[in-house]
Amino acid sequence: MNYTDLASKVLLEVPGCPVFSIVQALKDSSIEFCVKTDIWIQPIEPVVVPANVNEIDLDTAAGQEINHVLAVFKNSGTINDPSYTRIFPSSPTDIISFSGKGPIRTYTMLDSDTITFAPTPIAAEKLAVQYSLEPSQSSTSIPDYIANENSEVIVKGALYRLQIQPGQVWSDPSRASANKVLFDKGLGIAIRKAKHGYAGGSLSVAPRQFV
């Protein structure tokens, strides 16, 4: 969904605000939403780490940036019939203790789109990576499935950003504070959904009646 498609929902509450300012506020709100929720999750991506190489770069499409690497797996099967074993990250300091050559045991991130592995593999290794994305500042849209379910939260984040601006005809600090509260509340709900999915709620059991 394009940011311009959401602009009309914002304009009603910030009369006189230029559309380009509204679009920028929606973009900034969307970026914060995706960064904090990890809601834009990519399917597991197979990668091959060549022998004697200990880094790989992750590529994204235009308008996207890597947010977080969520998991890295070794694939002892094939691409078509995978068998995954998770490997766990280390800090940039702790990974030094895994220096040398041998099967990959851990990884770290020195920047947002480069994964460094240790030890350095002596033979090519098949891995799989799962990561979340965020919109870039050059983006013009966010995925429909995110916008359709979370547009009201993103709009509240945009309104907060615009209404808190001083000296504008649309400035409204009290409403900005209220919209910030609603945005943060929506973030919390989305974080729980992204972490647990729709099956993460508590279970209730009805007692069986015997007759």
PDB file of C-alpha atoms in Angstrom:
ATOM      1  CA  MET A   1       0.000   0.000   0.000  1.00  0.00           C
ATOM      2  CA  ASN A   2       1.381   3.395  -0.981  1.00  0.00           C
ATOM      3  CA  TYR A   3       1.872   6.011   1.716  1.00  0.00           C
ATOM      4  CA  THR A   4      -0.238   8.371  -0.383  1.00  0.00           C
ATOM      5  CA  ASP A   5      -3.164   5.949  -0.007  1.00  0.00           C
ATOM      6  CA  LEU A   6      -3.042   6.517   3.757  1.00  0.00           C
ATOM      7  CA  ALA A   7      -2.565  10.280   3.549  1.00  0.00           C
ATOM      8  CA  SER A   8      -6.299  11.073   3.502  1.00  0.00           C
ATOM      9  CA  LYS A   9      -6.695   9.442   6.944  1.00  0.00           C
ATOM     10  CA  VAL A  10      -4.095  11.841   8.318  1.00  0.00           C
ATOM     11  CA  LEU A  11      -5.114  15.006   6.491  1.00  0.00           C
ATOM     12  CA  LEU A  12      -8.478  15.205   8.241  1.00  0.00           C
ATOM     13  CA  GLU A  13      -6.747  15.766  11.587  1.00  0.00           C
ATOM     14  CA  VAL A  14      -3.959  18.084  10.410  1.00  0.00           C
ATOM     15  CA  PRO A  15      -5.731  20.606   8.136  1.00  0.00           C
ATOM     16  CA  GLY A  16      -3.308  22.730   6.167  1.00  0.00           C
ATOM     17  CA  CYS A  17      -0.447  20.249   6.358  1.00  0.00           C
ATOM     18  CA  PRO A  18       1.246  19.643   2.977  1.00  0.00           C
ATOM     19  CA  VAL A  19       0.776  16.166   1.558  1.00  0.00           C
ATOM     20  CA  PHE A  20       4.539  15.636   1.232  1.00  0.00           C
ATOM     21  CA  SER A  21       4.919  16.246   4.982  1.00  0.00           C
ATOM     22  CA  ILE A  22       2.131  13.755   5.687  1.00  0.00           C
ATOM     23  CA  VAL A  23       3.756  11.156   3.437  1.00  0.00           C
ATOM     24  CA  GLN A  24       7.092  11.615   5.217  1.00  0.00           C
ATOM     25  CA  ALA A  25       5.412  11.250   8.618  1.00  0.00           C
ATOM     26  CA  LEU A  26       3.688   8.060   7.445  1.00  0.00           C
ATOM     27  CA  LYS A  27       7.000   6.735   6.177  1.00  0.00           C
ATOM     28  CA  ASP A  28       8.761   7.507   9.469  1.00  0.00           C
ATOM     29  CA  SER A  29       5.899   5.937  11.418  1.00  0.00           C
ATOM     30  CA  SER A  30       6.017   2.810   9.231  1.00  0.00           C
ATOM     31  CA  ILE A  31       9.774   2.498   9.681  1.00  0.00           C
ATOM     32  CA  GLU A  32       9.492   2.727  13.473  1.00  0.00           C
ATOM     33  CA  PHE A  33       6.590   0.263  13.442  1.00  0.00           C
ATOM     34  CA  CYS A  34       8.526  -2.334  11.445  1.00  0.00           C
ATOM     35  CA  VAL A  35      11.787  -1.798  13.344  1.00  0.00           C
ATOM     36  CA  LYS A  36      10.186  -2.314  16.755  1.00  0.00           C
ATOM     37  CA  THR A  37       7.778  -5.130  15.874  1.00  0.00           C
ATOM     38  CA  ASP A  38       9.815  -7.324  13.473  1.00  0.00           C
ATOM     39  CA  ILE A  39       6.479  -7.835  11.739  1.00  0.00           C
ATOM     40  CA  TRP A  40       7.835  -7.801   8.165  1.00  0.00           C
ATOM     41  CA  ILE A  41       9.396 -11.261   8.194  1.00  0.00           C
ATOM     42  CA  GLN A  42      10.932 -12.761   5.080  1.00  0.00           C
ATOM     43  CA  PRO A  43      10.608 -16.477   4.270  1.00  0.00           C
ATOM     44  CA  ILE A  44      13.650 -18.549   5.194  1.00  0.00           C
ATOM     45  CA  GLU A  45      16.313 -17.861   2.561  1.00  0.00           C
ATOM     46  CA  PRO A  46      18.839 -20.566   1.616  1.00  0.00           C
ATOM     47  CA  VAL A  47      22.456 -19.396   1.350  1.00  0.00           C
ATOM     48  CA  VAL A  48      25.776 -21.081   0.712  1.00  0.00           C
ATOM     49  CA  VAL A  49      28.892 -19.980   2.585  1.00  0.00           C
ATOM     50  CA  PRO A  50      31.891 -20.849   0.365  1.00  0.00           C
ATOM     51  CA  ALA A  51      34.953 -22.589   1.735  1.00  0.00           C
ATOM     52  CA  ASN A  52      37.443 -20.240   3.414  1.00  0.00           C
ATOM     53  CA  VAL A  53      34.887 -17.399   3.508  1.00  0.00           C
ATOM     54  CA  ASN A  54      33.406 -16.197   6.783  1.00  0.00           C
ATOM     55  CA  GLU A  55      31.001 -13.457   5.677  1.00  0.00           C
ATOM     56  CA  ILE A  56      27.904 -13.140   3.515  1.00  0.00           C
ATOM     57  CA  ASP A  57      25.963 -10.036   2.510  1.00  0.00           C
ATOM     58  CA  LEU A  58      22.158 -10.042   2.506  1.00  0.00           C
ATOM     59  CA  ASP A  59      20.487  -8.262  -0.393  1.00  0.00           C
ATOM     60  CA  THR A  60      17.072  -6.604  -0.393  1.00  0.00           C
ATOM     61  CA  ALA A  61      14.805  -5.122  -3.014  1.00  0.00           C
ATOM     62  CA  ALA A  62      14.540  -1.384  -3.613  1.00  0.00           C
ATOM     63  CA  GLY A  63      12.727   0.416  -0.813  1.00  0.00           C
ATOM     64  CA  GLN A  64      13.706  -2.192   1.791  1.00  0.00           C
ATOM     65  CA  GLU A  65      16.430  -2.551   4.403  1.00  0.00           C
ATOM     66  CA  ILE A  66      17.432  -5.398   6.688  1.00  0.00           C
ATOM     67  CA  ASN A  67      15.997  -4.843  10.150  1.00  0.00           C
ATOM     68  CA  HIS A  68      17.084  -7.870  12.199  1.00  0.00           C
ATOM     69  CA  VAL A  69      18.459 -11.305  11.442  1.00  0.00           C
ATOM     70  CA  LEU A  70      16.066 -13.449  13.454  1.00  0.00           C
ATOM     71  CA  ALA A  71      17.587 -16.900  13.004  1.00  0.00           C
ATOM     72  CA  VAL A  72      20.317 -18.800  11.164  1.00  0.00           C
ATOM     73  CA  PHE A  73      20.094 -22.534  10.518  1.00  0.00           C
ATOM     74  CA  LYS A  74      22.447 -25.196   9.202  1.00  0.00           C
ATOM     75  CA  ASN A  75      20.863 -27.288   6.483  1.00  0.00           C
ATOM     76  CA  SER A  76      22.079 -30.880   6.587  1.00  0.00           C
ATOM     77  CA  GLY A  77      19.576 -31.812   3.885  1.00  0.00           C
ATOM     78  CA  THR A  78      19.022 -30.283   0.460  1.00  0.00           C
ATOM     79  CA  ILE A  79      17.336 -27.103  -0.680  1.00  0.00           C
ATOM     80  CA  ASN A  80      14.303 -29.131  -1.777  1.00  0.00           C
ATOM     81  CA  ASP A  81      14.353 -31.406   1.279  1.00  0.00           C
ATOM     82  CA  PRO A  82      15.913 -29.345   4.088  1.00  0.00           C
ATOM     83  CA  SER A  83      16.835 -30.500   7.583  1.00  0.00           C
ATOM     84  CA  TYR A  84      17.492 -27.477   9.769  1.00  0.00           C
ATOM     85  CA  THR A  85      19.555 -27.142  12.944  1.00  0.00           C
ATOM     86  CA  ARG A  86      19.661 -23.705  14.489  1.00  0.00           C
ATOM     87  CA  ILE A  87      22.962 -21.995  15.248  1.00  0.00           C
ATOM     88  CA  PHE A  88      23.014 -19.180  17.772  1.00  0.00           C
ATOM     89  CA  PRO A  89      24.595 -15.723  17.621  1.00  0.00           C
ATOM     90  CA  SER A  90      27.559 -14.400  19.569  1.00  0.00           C
ATOM     91  CA  SER A  91      28.533 -10.837  20.359  1.00  0.00           C
ATOM     92  CA  PRO A  92      31.281  -9.264  18.218  1.00  0.00           C
ATOM     93  CA  THR A  93      33.621  -9.796  21.185  1.00  0.00           C
ATOM     94  CA  ASP A  94      32.610 -13.340  22.108  1.00  0.00           C
ATOM     95  CA  ILE A  95      32.893 -14.613  18.529  1.00  0.00           C
ATOM     96  CA  ILE A  96      36.684 -14.208  18.787  1.00  0.00           C
ATOM     97  CA  SER A  97      36.770 -17.327  20.957  1.00  0.00           C
ATOM     98  CA  PHE A  98      35.491 -19.299  17.937  1.00  0.00           C
ATOM     99  CA  SER A  99      38.324 -18.129  15.660  1.00  0.00           C
ATOM    100  CA  GLY A 100      40.092 -20.584  13.387  1.00  0.00           C
ATOM    101  CA  LYS A 101      38.838 -22.981  10.743  1.00  0.00           C
ATOM    102  CA  GLY A 102      36.201 -25.684  10.945  1.00  0.00           C
ATOM    103  CA  PRO A 103      32.437 -26.194  10.751  1.00  0.00           C
ATOM    104  CA  ILE A 104      30.420 -23.038  11.411  1.00  0.00           C
ATOM    105  CA  ARG A 105      29.259 -22.868  15.032  1.00  0.00           C
ATOM    106  CA  THR A 106      28.107 -19.274  15.530  1.00  0.00           C
ATOM    107  CA  TYR A 107      27.673 -15.887  13.869  1.00  0.00           C
ATOM    108  CA  THR A 108      27.542 -12.186  14.633  1.00  0.00           C
ATOM    109  CA  MET A 109      26.368  -8.993  12.934  1.00  0.00           C
ATOM    110  CA  LEU A 110      28.832  -6.131  12.557  1.00  0.00           C
ATOM    111  CA  ASP A 111      26.325  -4.180  10.451  1.00  0.00           C
ATOM    112  CA  SER A 112      22.704  -4.674   9.471  1.00  0.00           C
ATOM    113  CA  ASP A 113      23.239  -6.662   6.278  1.00  0.00           C
ATOM    114  CA  THR A 114      26.497  -8.606   6.769  1.00  0.00           C
ATOM    115  CA  ILE A 115      26.684 -11.872   8.703  1.00  0.00           C
ATOM    116  CA  THR A 116      30.092 -12.948  10.017  1.00  0.00           C
ATOM    117  CA  PHE A 117      30.532 -16.647  10.822  1.00  0.00           C
ATOM    118  CA  ALA A 118      33.002 -18.531  13.003  1.00  0.00           C
ATOM    119  CA  PRO A 119      34.958 -20.658  12.656  1.00  0.00           C
ATOM    120  CA  THR A 120      35.731 -20.049   8.974  1.00  0.00           C
ATOM    121  CA  PRO A 121      34.465 -23.129   7.101  1.00  0.00           C
ATOM    122  CA  ILE A 122      37.029 -25.290   5.318  1.00  0.00           C
ATOM    123  CA  ALA A 123      34.285 -26.606   3.020  1.00  0.00           C
ATOM    124  CA  ALA A 124      31.193 -24.896   1.629  1.00  0.00           C
ATOM    125  CA  GLU A 125      28.252 -24.977   4.051  1.00  0.00           C
ATOM    126  CA  LYS A 126      24.537 -24.769   3.343  1.00  0.00           C
ATOM    127  CA  LEU A 127      22.699 -22.394   5.644  1.00  0.00           C
ATOM    128  CA  ALA A 128      19.289 -20.772   5.844  1.00  0.00           C
ATOM    129  CA  VAL A 129      18.619 -17.276   7.148  1.00  0.00           C
ATOM    130  CA  GLN A 130      15.418 -15.679   8.388  1.00  0.00           C
ATOM    131  CA  TYR A 131      15.293 -11.923   8.814  1.00  0.00           C
ATOM    132  CA  SER A 132      12.893  -9.037   9.153  1.00  0.00           C
ATOM    133  CA  LEU A 133      12.735  -5.968   6.957  1.00  0.00           C
ATOM    134  CA  GLU A 134      11.987  -2.293   7.378  1.00  0.00           C
ATOM    135  CA  PRO A 135      11.058   0.315   4.771  1.00  0.00           C
ATOM    136  CA  SER A 136      13.917   2.508   3.646  1.00  0.00           C
ATOM    137  CA  GLN A 137      13.747   6.287   3.380  1.00  0.00           C
ATOM    138  CA  SER A 138      13.435   5.839  -0.385  1.00  0.00           C
ATOM    139  CA  SER A 139      10.367   3.614  -0.015  1.00  0.00           C
ATOM    140  CA  THR A 140       6.962   4.632  -1.337  1.00  0.00           C
ATOM    141  CA  SER A 141       4.883   1.852   0.210  1.00  0.00           C
ATOM    142  CA  ILE A 142       4.649  -0.929   2.771  1.00  0.00           C
ATOM    143  CA  PRO A 143       3.295  -4.449   2.209  1.00  0.00           C
ATOM    144  CA  ASP A 144      -0.493  -4.602   1.976  1.00  0.00           C
ATOM    145  CA  TYR A 145      -0.798  -7.246   4.684  1.00  0.00           C
ATOM    146  CA  ILE A 146       0.952  -4.946   7.158  1.00  0.00           C
ATOM    147  CA  ALA A 147      -0.998  -1.846   6.148  1.00  0.00           C
ATOM    148  CA  ASN A 148      -4.376  -3.558   6.054  1.00  0.00           C
ATOM    149  CA  GLU A 149      -4.132  -4.724   9.655  1.00  0.00           C
ATOM    150  CA  ASN A 150      -2.094  -1.898  11.153  1.00  0.00           C
ATOM    151  CA  SER A 151      -2.969   1.241   9.217  1.00  0.00           C
ATOM    152  CA  GLU A 152      -4.710   2.879  12.177  1.00  0.00           C
ATOM    153  CA  VAL A 153      -1.614   2.434  14.338  1.00  0.00           C
ATOM    154  CA  ILE A 154       0.667   3.797  11.606  1.00  0.00           C
ATOM    155  CA  VAL A 155      -1.677   6.762  11.129  1.00  0.00           C
ATOM    156  CA  LYS A 156      -1.515   7.516  14.873  1.00  0.00           C
ATOM    157  CA  GLY A 157       2.267   7.505  14.659  1.00  0.00           C
ATOM    158  CA  ALA A 158       2.163   9.939  11.746  1.00  0.00           C
ATOM    159  CA  LEU A 159      -0.303  12.231  13.527  1.00  0.00           C
ATOM    160  CA  TYR A 160       1.880  12.315  16.617  1.00  0.00           C
ATOM    161  CA  ARG A 161       4.878  13.365  14.527  1.00  0.00           C
ATOM    162  CA  LEU A 162       2.982  16.143  12.787  1.00  0.00           C
ATOM    163  CA  GLN A 163       1.003  17.488  15.745  1.00  0.00           C
ATOM    164  CA  ILE A 164       4.108  17.742  17.939  1.00  0.00           C
ATOM    165  CA  GLN A 165       5.775  20.091  15.436  1.00  0.00           C
ATOM    166  CA  PRO A 166       5.915  23.607  16.932  1.00  0.00           C
ATOM    167  CA  GLY A 167       4.586  26.728  15.262  1.00  0.00           C
ATOM    168  CA  GLN A 168       2.449  25.066  12.599  1.00  0.00           C
ATOM    169  CA  VAL A 169      -1.246  25.629  11.976  1.00  0.00           C
ATOM    170  CA  TRP A 170      -1.759  21.898  12.575  1.00  0.00           C
ATOM    171  CA  SER A 171       0.256  21.826  15.827  1.00  0.00           C
ATOM    172  CA  ASP A 172      -1.671  20.258  18.706  1.00  0.00           C
ATOM    173  CA  PRO A 173       0.560  19.018  21.557  1.00  0.00           C
ATOM    174  CA  SER A 174      -2.295  17.548  23.606  1.00  0.00           C
ATOM    175  CA  ARG A 175      -3.623  15.487  20.722  1.00  0.00           C
ATOM    176  CA  ALA A 176      -0.058  14.553  19.795  1.00  0.00           C
ATOM    177  CA  SER A 177       0.385  13.058  23.258  1.00  0.00           C
ATOM    178  CA  ALA A 178      -2.860  11.101  22.946  1.00  0.00           C
ATOM    179  CA  ASN A 179      -1.873   9.760  19.529  1.00  0.00           C
ATOM    180  CA  LYS A 180       1.559   8.776  20.848  1.00  0.00           C
ATOM    181  CA  VAL A 181      -0.118   6.710  23.577  1.00  0.00           C
ATOM    182  CA  LEU A 182      -2.317   4.975  20.986  1.00  0.00           C
ATOM    183  CA  PHE A 183       0.660   4.368  18.707  1.00  0.00           C
ATOM    184  CA  ASP A 184       2.689   2.811  21.535  1.00  0.00           C
ATOM    185  CA  LYS A 185      -0.275   0.657  22.539  1.00  0.00           C
ATOM    186  CA  GLY A 186      -0.648  -0.555  18.952  1.00  0.00           C
ATOM    187  CA  LEU A 187       3.077  -1.305  18.839  1.00  0.00           C
ATOM    188  CA  GLY A 188       2.762  -3.503  21.892  1.00  0.00           C
ATOM    189  CA  ILE A 189      -0.086  -5.504  20.383  1.00  0.00           C
ATOM    190  CA  ALA A 190       1.773  -5.922  17.089  1.00  0.00           C
ATOM    191  CA  ILE A 191       4.957  -7.023  18.880  1.00  0.00           C
ATOM    192  CA  ARG A 192       3.043  -9.799  20.631  1.00  0.00           C
ATOM    193  CA  LYS A 193       1.446 -10.920  17.364  1.00  0.00           C
ATOM    194  CA  ALA A 194       4.784 -10.898  15.542  1.00  0.00           C
ATOM    195  CA  LYS A 195       6.419 -12.906  18.337  1.00  0.00           C
ATOM    196  CA  HIS A 196       3.664 -15.428  19.030  1.00  0.00           C
ATOM    197  CA  GLY A 197       1.546 -15.357  15.871  1.00  0.00           C
ATOM    198  CA  TYR A 198      -2.190 -15.836  16.114  1.00  0.00           C
ATOM    199  CA  ALA A 199      -1.816 -19.075  18.051  1.00  0.00           C
ATOM    200  CA  GLY A 200      -0.104 -17.487  21.041  1.00  0.00           C
ATOM    201  CA  GLY A 201      -3.145 -16.730  23.152  1.00  0.00           C
ATOM    202  CA  SER A 202      -4.028 -18.458  26.365  1.00  0.00           C
ATOM    203  CA  LEU A 203      -6.081 -21.606  26.150  1.00  0.00           C
ATOM    204  CA  SER A 204      -9.397 -22.117  27.843  1.00  0.00           C
ATOM    205  CA  VAL A 205     -10.812 -25.564  28.441  1.00  0.00           C
ATOM    206  CA  ALA A 206     -14.459 -26.283  29.006  1.00  0.00           C
ATOM    207  CA  PRO A 207     -15.128 -29.158  31.390  1.00  0.00           C
ATOM    208  CA  ARG A 208     -16.691 -32.197  29.823  1.00  0.00           C
ATOM    209  CA  GLN A 209     -20.135 -33.043  31.084  1.00  0.00           C
ATOM    210  CA  PHE A 210     -20.926 -36.671  31.793  1.00  0.00           C
ATOM    211  CA  VAL A 211     -24.488 -37.907  31.568  1.00  0.00           C
TER     212      VAL A 211
END
